[in-house]
Every structure is written in structure tokens, then in C-alpha cells.
Amino acid sequence: MIVHLQERGRIDVARVCFNCVHFRPNVHLNVAAPHHCAFVDRPFGDRALQVNCPDHQTGASP
Ligand code: SF4
């Protein structure tokens, strides 16, 4: 859903999990919470993917 909204330009892509340096997608075997946020050091599922997260951090520019 979030990816779909991003692709259509309906939400800001700057502060979502998908482009955050702390996002570790599909690293856990738990299907309910397969992703990991390295910032808070916790697993989470698709329903908890963040939009406009205050802890979001983009990668450093080269
Ligand atoms: S810091 Fe926020 S945007 Fe980044 S992975 Fe964690 S929950 Fe997602």
C-alpha cells in the first residue's frame, strides 16, 4: 500500500521505512514481524511500516 502511494506521488517518500538507513527488510523468520528497525532495535511487520517517521534517517550522500 505504501509503495503504491509512493509510486503515485500521494505520500512523501522522504521519511518512510523503505528508504531509511535503519530499515532491515525481511530479516526475521516471524511472518508477522519480518522487518527490523535498527534505530529502536525491534522487529515489526508490514502493518507497522512508518510514514513520516520522526526517527527516519537517509543515507549519507557520497
Ligand atoms: S527509524 Fe523509522 S523510518 Fe527508519 S526503519 Fe525505524 S521506524 Fe522505519
Coordinates of C-alpha atoms and ligand atoms in Angstrom, one line a residue:
M1 CA 0.0 0.0 0.0
I2 CA 2.7 2.5 1.0
V3 CA 4.8 1.6 -2.1
H4 CA 1.7 2.1 -4.2
L5 CA 1.0 5.5 -2.7
Q6 CA 4.7 6.5 -3.2
E7 CA 4.6 5.5 -6.8
R8 CA 1.6 7.6 -7.4
G9 CA 3.1 10.6 -5.6
R10 CA 0.4 10.5 -2.9
I11 CA 2.8 10.5 0.0
D12 CA 6.3 11.9 0.7
V13 CA 8.9 9.3 0.1
A14 CA 11.5 11.1 2.3
R15 CA 10.5 9.7 5.7
V16 CA 9.4 6.1 5.2
C17 CA 11.0 2.9 6.2
F18 CA 11.8 1.8 2.7
N19 CA 14.5 4.5 2.3
C20 CA 15.7 4.7 5.9
V21 CA 19.2 3.6 6.8
H22 CA 17.7 1.8 9.9
F23 CA 15.4 -0.4 7.9
R24 CA 16.3 -4.1 7.6
P25 CA 13.6 -5.8 5.5
N26 CA 12.8 -9.4 5.9
V27 CA 15.5 -10.4 8.3
H28 CA 13.3 -12.3 10.8
L29 CA 11.5 -15.6 10.3
N30 CA 8.4 -14.4 12.1
V31 CA 5.9 -13.7 9.3
A32 CA 4.0 -11.3 11.4
A33 CA 7.1 -9.2 12.1
P34 CA 9.8 -10.0 9.4
H35 CA 11.4 -6.5 9.3
H36 CA 13.7 -4.8 11.8
C37 CA 14.2 -1.2 12.8
A38 CA 17.9 -0.8 13.9
F39 CA 17.1 2.6 15.4
V40 CA 14.8 1.1 18.1
D41 CA 16.3 -2.4 17.7
R42 CA 12.9 -4.1 17.3
P43 CA 11.2 -6.3 14.7
F44 CA 8.0 -5.2 13.1
G45 CA 5.5 -6.2 10.4
D46 CA 4.1 -4.6 7.3
R47 CA 1.2 -3.0 9.2
A48 CA 3.7 -1.1 11.3
L49 CA 5.7 0.4 8.4
Q50 CA 6.1 4.1 9.2
V51 CA 5.2 7.1 7.1
N52 CA 6.7 10.4 8.2
C53 CA 8.7 8.8 10.9
P54 CA 10.5 11.3 13.3
D55 CA 13.4 8.9 13.6
H56 CA 13.9 8.4 9.8
Q57 CA 17.4 8.9 8.5
T58 CA 18.5 8.9 4.9
G59 CA 21.9 7.6 3.9
A60 CA 24.9 9.9 3.7
S61 CA 25.5 11.5 0.3
P62 CA 28.8 10.5 -1.4
Ligands
SF4_1 S1 13.7 4.7 12.1 FE1 11.5 5.0 11.5 S2 11.6 5.0 9.3 FE2 13.5 4.2 10.0 S3 13.3 2.0 9.9 FE3 12.8 2.7 12.0 S4 10.6 3.0 12.0 FE4 11.2 2.9 9.9

